[in-house]
mmCIF file of C-alpha atoms and ligand atoms in Angstrom:
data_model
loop_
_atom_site.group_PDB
_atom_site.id
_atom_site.type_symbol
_atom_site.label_atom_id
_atom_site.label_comp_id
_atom_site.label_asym_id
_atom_site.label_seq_id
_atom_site.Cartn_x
_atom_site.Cartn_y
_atom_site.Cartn_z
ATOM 1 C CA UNK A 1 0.000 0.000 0.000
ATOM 2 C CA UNK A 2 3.209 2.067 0.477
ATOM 3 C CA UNK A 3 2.013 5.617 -0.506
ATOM 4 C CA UNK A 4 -0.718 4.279 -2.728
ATOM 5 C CA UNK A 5 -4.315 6.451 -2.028
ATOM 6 C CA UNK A 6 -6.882 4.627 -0.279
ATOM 7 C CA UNK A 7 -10.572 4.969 -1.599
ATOM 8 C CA UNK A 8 -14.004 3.428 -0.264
ATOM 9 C CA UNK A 9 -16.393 1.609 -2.405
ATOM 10 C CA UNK A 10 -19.886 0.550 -1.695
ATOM 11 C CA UNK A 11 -21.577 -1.986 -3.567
ATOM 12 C CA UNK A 12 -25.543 -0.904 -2.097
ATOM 13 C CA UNK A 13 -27.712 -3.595 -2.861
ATOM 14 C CA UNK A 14 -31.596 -4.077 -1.779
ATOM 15 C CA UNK A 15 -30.289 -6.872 0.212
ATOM 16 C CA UNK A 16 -26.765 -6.239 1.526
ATOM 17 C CA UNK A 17 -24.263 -3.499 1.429
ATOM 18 C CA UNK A 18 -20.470 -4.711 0.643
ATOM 19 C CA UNK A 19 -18.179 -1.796 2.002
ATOM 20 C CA UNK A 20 -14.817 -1.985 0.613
ATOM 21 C CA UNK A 21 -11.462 -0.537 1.063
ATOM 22 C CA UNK A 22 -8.691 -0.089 -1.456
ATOM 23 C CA UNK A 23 -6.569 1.439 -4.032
ATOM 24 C CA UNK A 24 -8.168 2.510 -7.646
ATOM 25 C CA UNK A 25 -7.374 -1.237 -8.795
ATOM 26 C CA UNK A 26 -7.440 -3.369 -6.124
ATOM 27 C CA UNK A 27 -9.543 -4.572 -2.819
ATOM 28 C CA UNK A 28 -7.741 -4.667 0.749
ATOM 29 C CA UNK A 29 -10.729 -5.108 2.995
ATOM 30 C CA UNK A 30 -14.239 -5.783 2.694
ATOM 31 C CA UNK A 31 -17.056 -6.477 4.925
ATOM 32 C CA UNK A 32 -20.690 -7.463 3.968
ATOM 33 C CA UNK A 33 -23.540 -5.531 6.302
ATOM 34 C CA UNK A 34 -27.571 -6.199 6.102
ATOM 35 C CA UNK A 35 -29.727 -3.493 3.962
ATOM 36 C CA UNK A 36 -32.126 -2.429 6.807
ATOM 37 C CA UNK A 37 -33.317 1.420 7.073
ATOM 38 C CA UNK A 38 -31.245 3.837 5.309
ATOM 39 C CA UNK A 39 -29.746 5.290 8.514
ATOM 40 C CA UNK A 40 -28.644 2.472 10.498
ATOM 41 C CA UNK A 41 -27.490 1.379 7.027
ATOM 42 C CA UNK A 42 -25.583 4.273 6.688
ATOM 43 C CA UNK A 43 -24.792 4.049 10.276
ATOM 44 C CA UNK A 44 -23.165 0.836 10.218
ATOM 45 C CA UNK A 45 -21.201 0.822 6.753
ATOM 46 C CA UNK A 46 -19.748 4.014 8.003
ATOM 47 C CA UNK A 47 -18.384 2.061 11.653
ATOM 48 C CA UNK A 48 -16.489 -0.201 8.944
ATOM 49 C CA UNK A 49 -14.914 2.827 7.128
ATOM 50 C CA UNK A 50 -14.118 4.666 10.640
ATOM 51 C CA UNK A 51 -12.330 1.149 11.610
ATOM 52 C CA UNK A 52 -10.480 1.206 7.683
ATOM 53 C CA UNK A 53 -8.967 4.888 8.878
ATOM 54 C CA UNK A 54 -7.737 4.045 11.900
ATOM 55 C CA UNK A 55 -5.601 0.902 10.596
ATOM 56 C CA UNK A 56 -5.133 2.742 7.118
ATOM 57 C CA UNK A 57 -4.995 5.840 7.404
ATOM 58 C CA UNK A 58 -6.906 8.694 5.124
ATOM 59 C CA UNK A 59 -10.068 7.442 2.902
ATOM 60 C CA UNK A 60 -9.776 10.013 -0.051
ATOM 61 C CA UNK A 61 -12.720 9.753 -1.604
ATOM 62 C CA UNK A 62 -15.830 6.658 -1.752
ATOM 63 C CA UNK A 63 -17.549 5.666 -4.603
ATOM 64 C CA UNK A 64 -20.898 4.087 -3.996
ATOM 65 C CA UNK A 65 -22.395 1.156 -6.778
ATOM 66 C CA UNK A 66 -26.296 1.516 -6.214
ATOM 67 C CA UNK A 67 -28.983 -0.253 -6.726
ATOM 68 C CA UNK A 68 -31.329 1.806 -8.861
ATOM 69 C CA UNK A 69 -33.333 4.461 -9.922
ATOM 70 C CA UNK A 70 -30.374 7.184 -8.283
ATOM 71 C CA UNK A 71 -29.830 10.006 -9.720
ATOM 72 C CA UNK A 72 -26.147 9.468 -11.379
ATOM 73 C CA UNK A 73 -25.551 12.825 -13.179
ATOM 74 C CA UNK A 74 -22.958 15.048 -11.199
ATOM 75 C CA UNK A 75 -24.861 18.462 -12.582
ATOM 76 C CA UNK A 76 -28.041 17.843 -11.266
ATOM 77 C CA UNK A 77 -29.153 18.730 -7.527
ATOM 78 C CA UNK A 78 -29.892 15.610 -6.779
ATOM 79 C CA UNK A 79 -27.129 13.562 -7.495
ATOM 80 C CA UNK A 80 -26.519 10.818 -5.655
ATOM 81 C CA UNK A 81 -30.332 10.586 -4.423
ATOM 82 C CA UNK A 82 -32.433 7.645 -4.414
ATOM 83 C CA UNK A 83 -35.251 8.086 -6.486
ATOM 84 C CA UNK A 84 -38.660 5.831 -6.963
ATOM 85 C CA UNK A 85 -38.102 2.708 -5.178
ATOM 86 C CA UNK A 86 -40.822 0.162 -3.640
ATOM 87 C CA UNK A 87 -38.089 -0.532 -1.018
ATOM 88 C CA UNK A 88 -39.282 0.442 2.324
ATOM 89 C CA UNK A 89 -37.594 3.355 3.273
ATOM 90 C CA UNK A 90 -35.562 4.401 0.009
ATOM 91 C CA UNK A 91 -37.202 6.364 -1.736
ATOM 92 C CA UNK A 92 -35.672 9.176 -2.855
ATOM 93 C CA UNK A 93 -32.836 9.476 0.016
ATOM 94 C CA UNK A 94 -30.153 10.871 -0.838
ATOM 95 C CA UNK A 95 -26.937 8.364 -0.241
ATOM 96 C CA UNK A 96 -24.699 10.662 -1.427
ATOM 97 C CA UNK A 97 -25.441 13.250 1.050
ATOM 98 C CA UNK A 98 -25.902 11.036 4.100
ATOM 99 C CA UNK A 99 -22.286 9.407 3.642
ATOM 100 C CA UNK A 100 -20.454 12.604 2.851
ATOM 101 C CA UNK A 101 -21.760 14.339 6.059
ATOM 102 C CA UNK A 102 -20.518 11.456 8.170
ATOM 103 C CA UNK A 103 -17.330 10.848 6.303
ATOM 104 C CA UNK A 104 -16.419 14.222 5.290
ATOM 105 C CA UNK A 105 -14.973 12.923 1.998
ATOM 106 C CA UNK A 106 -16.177 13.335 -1.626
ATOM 107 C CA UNK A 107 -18.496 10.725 -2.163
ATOM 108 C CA UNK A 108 -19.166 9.763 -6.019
ATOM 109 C CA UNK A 109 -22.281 7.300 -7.141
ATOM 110 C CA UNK A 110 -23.756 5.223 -10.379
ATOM 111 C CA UNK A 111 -25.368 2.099 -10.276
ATOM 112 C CA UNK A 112 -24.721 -1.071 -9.317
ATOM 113 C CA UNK A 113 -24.267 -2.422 -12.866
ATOM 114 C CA UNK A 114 -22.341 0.274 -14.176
ATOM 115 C CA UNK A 115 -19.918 0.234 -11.574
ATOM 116 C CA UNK A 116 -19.492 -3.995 -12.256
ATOM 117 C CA UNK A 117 -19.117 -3.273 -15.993
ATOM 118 C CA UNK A 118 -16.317 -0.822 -15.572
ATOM 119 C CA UNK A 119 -14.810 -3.419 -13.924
ATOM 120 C CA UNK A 120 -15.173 -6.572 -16.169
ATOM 121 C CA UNK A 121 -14.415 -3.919 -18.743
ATOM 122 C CA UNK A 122 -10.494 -2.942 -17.858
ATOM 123 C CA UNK A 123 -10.086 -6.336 -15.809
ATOM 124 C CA UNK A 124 -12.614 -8.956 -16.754
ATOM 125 C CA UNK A 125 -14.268 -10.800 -18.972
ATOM 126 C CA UNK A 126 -14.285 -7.612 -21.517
ATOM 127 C CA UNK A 127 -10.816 -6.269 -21.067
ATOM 128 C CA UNK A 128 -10.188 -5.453 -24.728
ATOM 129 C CA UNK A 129 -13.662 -5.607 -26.203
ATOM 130 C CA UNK A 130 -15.235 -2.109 -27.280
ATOM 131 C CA UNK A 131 -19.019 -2.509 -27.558
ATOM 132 C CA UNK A 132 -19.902 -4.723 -24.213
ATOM 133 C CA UNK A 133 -23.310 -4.999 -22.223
ATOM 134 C CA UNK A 134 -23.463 -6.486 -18.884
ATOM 135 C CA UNK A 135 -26.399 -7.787 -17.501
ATOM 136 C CA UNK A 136 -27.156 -8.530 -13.434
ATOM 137 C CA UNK A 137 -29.724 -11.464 -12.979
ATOM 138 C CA UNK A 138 -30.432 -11.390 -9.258
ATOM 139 C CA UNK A 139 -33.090 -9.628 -6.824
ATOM 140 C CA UNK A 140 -33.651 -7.613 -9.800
ATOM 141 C CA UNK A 141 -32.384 -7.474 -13.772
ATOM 142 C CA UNK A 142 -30.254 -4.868 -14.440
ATOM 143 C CA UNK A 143 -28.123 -3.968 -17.795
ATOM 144 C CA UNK A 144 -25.388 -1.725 -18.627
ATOM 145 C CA UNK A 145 -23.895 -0.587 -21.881
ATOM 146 C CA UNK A 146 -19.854 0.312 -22.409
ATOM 147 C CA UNK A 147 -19.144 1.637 -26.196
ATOM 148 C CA UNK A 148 -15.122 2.792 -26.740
ATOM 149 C CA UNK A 149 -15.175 2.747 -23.001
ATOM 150 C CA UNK A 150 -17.755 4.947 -22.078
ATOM 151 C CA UNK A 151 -20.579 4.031 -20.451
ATOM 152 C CA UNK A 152 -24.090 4.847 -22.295
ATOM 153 C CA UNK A 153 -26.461 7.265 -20.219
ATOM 154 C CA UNK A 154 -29.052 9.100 -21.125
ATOM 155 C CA UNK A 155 -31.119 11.462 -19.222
ATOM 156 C CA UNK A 156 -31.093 8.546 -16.696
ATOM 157 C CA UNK A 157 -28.997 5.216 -16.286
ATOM 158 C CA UNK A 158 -30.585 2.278 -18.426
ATOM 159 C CA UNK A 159 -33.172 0.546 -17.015
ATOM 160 C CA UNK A 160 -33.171 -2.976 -18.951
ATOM 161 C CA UNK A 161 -34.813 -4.983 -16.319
ATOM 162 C CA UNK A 162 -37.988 -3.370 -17.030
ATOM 163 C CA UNK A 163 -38.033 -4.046 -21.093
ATOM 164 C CA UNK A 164 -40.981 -5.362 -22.046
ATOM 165 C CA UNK A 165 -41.701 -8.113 -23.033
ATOM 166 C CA UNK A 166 -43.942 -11.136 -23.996
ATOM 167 C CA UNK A 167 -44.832 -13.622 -21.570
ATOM 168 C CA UNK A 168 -44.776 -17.417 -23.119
ATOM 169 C CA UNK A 169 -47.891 -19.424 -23.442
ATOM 170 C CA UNK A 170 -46.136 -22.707 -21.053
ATOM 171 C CA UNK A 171 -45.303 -20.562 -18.422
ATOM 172 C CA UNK A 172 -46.737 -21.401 -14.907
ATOM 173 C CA UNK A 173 -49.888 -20.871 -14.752
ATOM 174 C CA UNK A 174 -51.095 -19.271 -12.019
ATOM 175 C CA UNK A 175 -47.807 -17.110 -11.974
ATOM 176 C CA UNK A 176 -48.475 -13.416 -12.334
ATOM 177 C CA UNK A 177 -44.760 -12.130 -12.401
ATOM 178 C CA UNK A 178 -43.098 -10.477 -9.541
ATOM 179 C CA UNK A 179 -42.386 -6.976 -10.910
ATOM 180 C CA UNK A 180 -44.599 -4.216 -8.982
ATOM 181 C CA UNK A 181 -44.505 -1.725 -11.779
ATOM 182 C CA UNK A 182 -45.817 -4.217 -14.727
ATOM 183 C CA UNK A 183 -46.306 -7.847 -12.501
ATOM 184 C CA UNK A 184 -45.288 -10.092 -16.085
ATOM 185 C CA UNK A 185 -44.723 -7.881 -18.222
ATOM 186 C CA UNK A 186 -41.362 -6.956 -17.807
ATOM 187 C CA UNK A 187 -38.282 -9.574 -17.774
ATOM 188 C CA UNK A 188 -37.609 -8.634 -14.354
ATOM 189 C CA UNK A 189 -41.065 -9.806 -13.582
ATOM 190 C CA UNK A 190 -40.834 -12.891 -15.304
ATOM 191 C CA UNK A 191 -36.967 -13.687 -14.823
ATOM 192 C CA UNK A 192 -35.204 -12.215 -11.531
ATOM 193 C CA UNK A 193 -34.300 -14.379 -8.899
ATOM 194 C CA UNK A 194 -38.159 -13.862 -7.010
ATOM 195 C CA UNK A 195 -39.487 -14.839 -10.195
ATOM 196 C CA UNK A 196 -37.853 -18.057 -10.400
ATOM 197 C CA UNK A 197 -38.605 -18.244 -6.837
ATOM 198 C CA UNK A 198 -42.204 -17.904 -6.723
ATOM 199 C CA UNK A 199 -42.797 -20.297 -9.071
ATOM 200 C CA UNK A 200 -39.857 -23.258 -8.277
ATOM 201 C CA UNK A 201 -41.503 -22.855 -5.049
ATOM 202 C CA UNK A 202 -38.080 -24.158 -3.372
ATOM 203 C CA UNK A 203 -34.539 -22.529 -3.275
ATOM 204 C CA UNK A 204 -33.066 -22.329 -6.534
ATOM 205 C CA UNK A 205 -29.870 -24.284 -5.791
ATOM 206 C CA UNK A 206 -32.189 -27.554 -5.530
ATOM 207 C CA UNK A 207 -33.512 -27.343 -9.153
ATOM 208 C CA UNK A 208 -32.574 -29.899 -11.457
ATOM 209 C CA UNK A 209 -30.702 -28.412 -14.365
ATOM 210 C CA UNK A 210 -33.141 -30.235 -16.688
ATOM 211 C CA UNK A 211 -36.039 -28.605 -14.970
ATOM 212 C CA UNK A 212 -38.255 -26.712 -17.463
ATOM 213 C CA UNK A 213 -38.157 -23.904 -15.490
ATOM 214 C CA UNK A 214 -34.520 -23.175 -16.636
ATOM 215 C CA UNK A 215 -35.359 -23.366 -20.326
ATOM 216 C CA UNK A 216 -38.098 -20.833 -19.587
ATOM 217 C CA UNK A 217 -35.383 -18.596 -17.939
ATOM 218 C CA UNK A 218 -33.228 -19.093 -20.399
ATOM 219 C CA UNK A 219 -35.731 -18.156 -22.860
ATOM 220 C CA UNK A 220 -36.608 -14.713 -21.177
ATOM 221 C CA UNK A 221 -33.111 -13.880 -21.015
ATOM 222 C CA UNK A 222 -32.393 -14.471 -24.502
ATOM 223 C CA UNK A 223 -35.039 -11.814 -25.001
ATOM 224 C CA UNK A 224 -33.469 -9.749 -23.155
ATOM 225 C CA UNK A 225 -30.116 -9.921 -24.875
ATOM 226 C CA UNK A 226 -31.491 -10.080 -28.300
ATOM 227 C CA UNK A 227 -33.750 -7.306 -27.757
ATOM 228 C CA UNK A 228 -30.558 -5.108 -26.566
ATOM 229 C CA UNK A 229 -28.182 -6.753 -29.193
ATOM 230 C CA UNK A 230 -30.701 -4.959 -31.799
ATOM 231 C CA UNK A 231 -30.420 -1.935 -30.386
ATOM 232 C CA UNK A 232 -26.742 -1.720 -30.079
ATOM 233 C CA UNK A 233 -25.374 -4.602 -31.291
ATOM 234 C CA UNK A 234 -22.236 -5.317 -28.561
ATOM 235 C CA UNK A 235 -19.431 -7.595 -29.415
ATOM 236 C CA UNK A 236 -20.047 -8.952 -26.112
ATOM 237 C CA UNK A 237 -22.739 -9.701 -23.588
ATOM 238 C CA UNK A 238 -21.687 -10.406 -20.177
ATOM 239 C CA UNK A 239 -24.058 -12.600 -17.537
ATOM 240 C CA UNK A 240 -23.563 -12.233 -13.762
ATOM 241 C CA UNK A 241 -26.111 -11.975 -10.865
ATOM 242 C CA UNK A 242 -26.757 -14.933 -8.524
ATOM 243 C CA UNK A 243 -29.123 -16.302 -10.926
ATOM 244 C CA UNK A 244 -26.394 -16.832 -13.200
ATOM 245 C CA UNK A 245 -24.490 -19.362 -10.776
ATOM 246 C CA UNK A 246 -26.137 -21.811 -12.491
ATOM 247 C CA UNK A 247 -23.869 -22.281 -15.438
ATOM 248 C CA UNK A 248 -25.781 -24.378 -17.418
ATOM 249 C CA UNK A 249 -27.943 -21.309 -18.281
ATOM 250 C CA UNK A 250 -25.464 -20.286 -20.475
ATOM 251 C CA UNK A 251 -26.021 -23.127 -22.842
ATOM 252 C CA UNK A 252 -29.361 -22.459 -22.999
ATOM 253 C CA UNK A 253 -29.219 -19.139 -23.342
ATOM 254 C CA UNK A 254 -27.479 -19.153 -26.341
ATOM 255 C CA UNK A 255 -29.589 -22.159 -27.803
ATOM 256 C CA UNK A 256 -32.780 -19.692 -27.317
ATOM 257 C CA UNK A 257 -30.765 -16.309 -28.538
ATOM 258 C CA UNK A 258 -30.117 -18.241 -31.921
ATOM 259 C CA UNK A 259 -33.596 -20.068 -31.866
ATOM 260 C CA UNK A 260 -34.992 -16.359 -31.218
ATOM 261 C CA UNK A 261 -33.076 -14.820 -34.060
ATOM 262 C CA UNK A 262 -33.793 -16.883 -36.633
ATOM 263 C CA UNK A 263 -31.246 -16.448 -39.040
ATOM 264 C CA UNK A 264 -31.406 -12.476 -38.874
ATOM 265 C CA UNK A 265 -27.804 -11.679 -38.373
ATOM 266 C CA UNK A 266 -26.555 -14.685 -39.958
ATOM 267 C CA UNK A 267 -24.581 -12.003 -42.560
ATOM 268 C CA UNK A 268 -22.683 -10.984 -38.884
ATOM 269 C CA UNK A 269 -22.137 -14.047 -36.136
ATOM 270 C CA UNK A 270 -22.323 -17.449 -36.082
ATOM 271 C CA UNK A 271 -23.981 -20.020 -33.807
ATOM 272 C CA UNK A 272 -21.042 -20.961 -32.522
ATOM 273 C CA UNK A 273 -19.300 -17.670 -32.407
ATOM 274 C CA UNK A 274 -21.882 -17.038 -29.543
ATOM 275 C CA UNK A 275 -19.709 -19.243 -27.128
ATOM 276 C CA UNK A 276 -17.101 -16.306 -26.823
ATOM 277 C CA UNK A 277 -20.518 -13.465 -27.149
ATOM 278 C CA UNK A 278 -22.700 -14.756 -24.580
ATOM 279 C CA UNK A 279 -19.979 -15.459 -21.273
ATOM 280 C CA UNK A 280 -19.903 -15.340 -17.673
ATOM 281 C CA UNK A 281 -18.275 -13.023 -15.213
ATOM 282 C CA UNK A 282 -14.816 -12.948 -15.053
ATOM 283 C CA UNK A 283 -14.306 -11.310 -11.484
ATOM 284 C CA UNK A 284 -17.154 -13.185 -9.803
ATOM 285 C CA UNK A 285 -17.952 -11.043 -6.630
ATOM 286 C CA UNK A 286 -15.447 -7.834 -6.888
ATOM 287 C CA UNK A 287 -16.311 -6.106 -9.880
ATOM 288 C CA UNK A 288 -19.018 -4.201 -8.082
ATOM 289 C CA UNK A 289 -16.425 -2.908 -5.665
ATOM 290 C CA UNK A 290 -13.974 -2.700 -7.960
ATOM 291 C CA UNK A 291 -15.908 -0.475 -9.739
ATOM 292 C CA UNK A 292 -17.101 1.647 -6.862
ATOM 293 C CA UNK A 293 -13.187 1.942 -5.926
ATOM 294 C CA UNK A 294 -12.428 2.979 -10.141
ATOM 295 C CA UNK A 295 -15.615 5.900 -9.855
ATOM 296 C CA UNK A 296 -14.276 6.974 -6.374
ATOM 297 C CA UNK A 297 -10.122 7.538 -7.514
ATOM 298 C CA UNK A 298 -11.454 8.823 -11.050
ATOM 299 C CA UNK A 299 -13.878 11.391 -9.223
ATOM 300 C CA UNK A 300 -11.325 12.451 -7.144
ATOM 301 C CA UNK A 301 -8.682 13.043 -9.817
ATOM 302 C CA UNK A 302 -10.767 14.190 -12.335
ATOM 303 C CA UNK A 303 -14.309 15.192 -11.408
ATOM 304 C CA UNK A 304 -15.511 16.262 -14.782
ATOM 305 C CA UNK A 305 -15.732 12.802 -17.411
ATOM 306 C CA UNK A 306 -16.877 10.065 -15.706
ATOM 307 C CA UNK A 307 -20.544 9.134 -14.928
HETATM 308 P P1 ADP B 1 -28.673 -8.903 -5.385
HETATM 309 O O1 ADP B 1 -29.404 -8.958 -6.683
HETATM 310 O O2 ADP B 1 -29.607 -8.803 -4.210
HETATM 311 O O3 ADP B 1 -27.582 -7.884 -5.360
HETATM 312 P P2 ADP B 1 -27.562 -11.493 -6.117
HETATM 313 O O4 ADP B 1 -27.024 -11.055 -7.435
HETATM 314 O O5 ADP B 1 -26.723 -12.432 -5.311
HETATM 315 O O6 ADP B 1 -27.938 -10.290 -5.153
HETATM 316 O O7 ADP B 1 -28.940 -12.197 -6.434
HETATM 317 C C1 ADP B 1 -29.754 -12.748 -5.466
HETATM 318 C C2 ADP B 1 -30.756 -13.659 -6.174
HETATM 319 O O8 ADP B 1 -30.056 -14.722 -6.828
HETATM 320 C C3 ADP B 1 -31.778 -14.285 -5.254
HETATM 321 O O9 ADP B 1 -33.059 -14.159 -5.845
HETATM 322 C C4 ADP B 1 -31.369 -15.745 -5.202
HETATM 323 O O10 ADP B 1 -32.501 -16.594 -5.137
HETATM 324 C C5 ADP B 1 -30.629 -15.963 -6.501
HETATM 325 N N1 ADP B 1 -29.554 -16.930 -6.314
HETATM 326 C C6 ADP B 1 -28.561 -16.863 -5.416
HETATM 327 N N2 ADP B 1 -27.756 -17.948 -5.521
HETATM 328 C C7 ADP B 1 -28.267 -18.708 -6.517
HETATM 329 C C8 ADP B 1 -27.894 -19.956 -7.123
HETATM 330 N N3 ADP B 1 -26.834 -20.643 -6.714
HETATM 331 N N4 ADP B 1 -28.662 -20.405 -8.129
HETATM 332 C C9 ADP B 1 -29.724 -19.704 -8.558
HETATM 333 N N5 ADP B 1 -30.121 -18.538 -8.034
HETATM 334 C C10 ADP B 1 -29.410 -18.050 -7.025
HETATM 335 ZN ZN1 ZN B 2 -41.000 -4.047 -14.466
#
């Protein structure tokens, strides 16, 4: 660590909050807390950071991952605020604020899956790639798109979880989908984790691979990727989320993408060319942090570029 600056990174998911100490590449300490109310949240990610000082010595700046909507443009007055969220509590607070009054250090924030693309970007499973889209299958679905290394914003941070989209005629019935904007209408509502969930009926880890379920999920997601490969057609799509622990999605996935396609950009990729387009993770639970550390030693170099 000798001389190196030492950042903060939050990873602030509906579920848990992974604090993180370390330098703008690398992790040194990390502890994992329980997403409760936002101020004992705050409260308690911010005992972690007081401990980090004391056997570290000065946090420069933190960069926060969150879970979205948040505001994530620097220029507006609320940046850094929650904004509509059905989690108790959330809704429109503004993180930002909250951890820079207790810390009294610059305190920088995008979302969740921005922050873990950055990171598979420059030291994962798209280091060298150009046009990449990551995708989070979890709690909820979440997407992010990189192009020449910028991430793609527009007045707000995408919001591919709640893409539209058909629901198949052998799904469950009796399943209405989860999401509680558009129940199963969405992918997240037919596809996050809680989807699977409510209608496996049993934790996830205890489905057989063969169990039709999975071939509807994989089917969704394929959607979901197709649907954003026709919109900006990335050289690579990368899959993470706890969902995605099941590897033999991945298979599948690709089976349905192709099915799904249907010989439409058969002038452009091959079937099999999708093994190298359609991957896992590469830096399995860091890049979130990693990413929160890269937004927190860019902002505090260079406040101006990166959102
Ligand atoms: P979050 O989205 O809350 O940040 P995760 O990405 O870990 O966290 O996703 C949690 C979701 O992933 C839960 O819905 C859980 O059921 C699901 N999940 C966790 N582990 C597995 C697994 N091994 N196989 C399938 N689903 C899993
Ligand atoms: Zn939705």
């Amino acid at each position: 660590m000798d001389g190196q600056a030492i950042f903060g990174a939050i990873e602030a998911g509906g579920t848990k909050f992974v604090c993180s100490v370390g330098t703008d590449n690398s992790i040194v300490a990390t502890t994992t807390i329980e997403t409760t109310d936002p101020e004992e949240t705050v409260a308690r990610a911010c005992l972690f950071f007081d401990k980090m000082r004391v056997e570290m010595g000065c946090i420069r700046a933190l960069g926060i991952g969150a879970f979205g909507p948040v505001q994530i443009d620097p220029s507006q007055s609320n940046y850094g605020c929650i904004l509509e969220t059905p989690k108790p509590g959330w809704a429109y607070f503004d993180i930002r604020k909250a951890f820079m009054d207790r810390l009294a250090v610059p305190v920088w924030v995008n979302t969740d899956v921005n922050c873990a693309l950055l990171a598979e970007a420059k030291w994962g499973a798209g280091e060298g790639v150009s046009k990449l889209l990551y995708i989070t299958v979890g709690t909820g679905i979440g997407g992010a798109l990189m192009h020449d290394g910028e991430l793609i914003n527009g007045w707000s941070h995408p919001e591919m979880g709640h893409m539209l989209i058909a629901r198949r005629k052998d799904d469950v019935v009796g399943f209405s989908g989860v999401c509680p904007y558009h129940g199963d209408g969405c992918v997240e509502g037919l596809a996050s984790g809680p989807a699977l969930l409510a209608r496996a009926k049993a934790p996830l880890h205890t489905l057989a691979a063969d169990s039709p379920i999975w071939e509807l999920e994989a089917s969704y997601l394929a959607t979901l990727c197709l649907n954003v490969m026709m919109v900006s057609m990335p050289q690579k799509i990368i899959l993470g989320g706890g969902v995605m622990q099941q590897s033999h999605l991945f298979p599948k996935i690709r089976k349905n993408f192709w099915q799904q396609c249907n010989g439409y950009l058969n002038g452009g990729i091959s079937e099999s060319a999708l093994e190298n387009m359609i991957v896992p993770v590469a830096l399995a639970g860091s890049a979130g942090a990693l990413g929160a550390l890269k937004i927190a030693a860019h902002g505090y170099l260079n406040s101006s570029t990166l959102r």
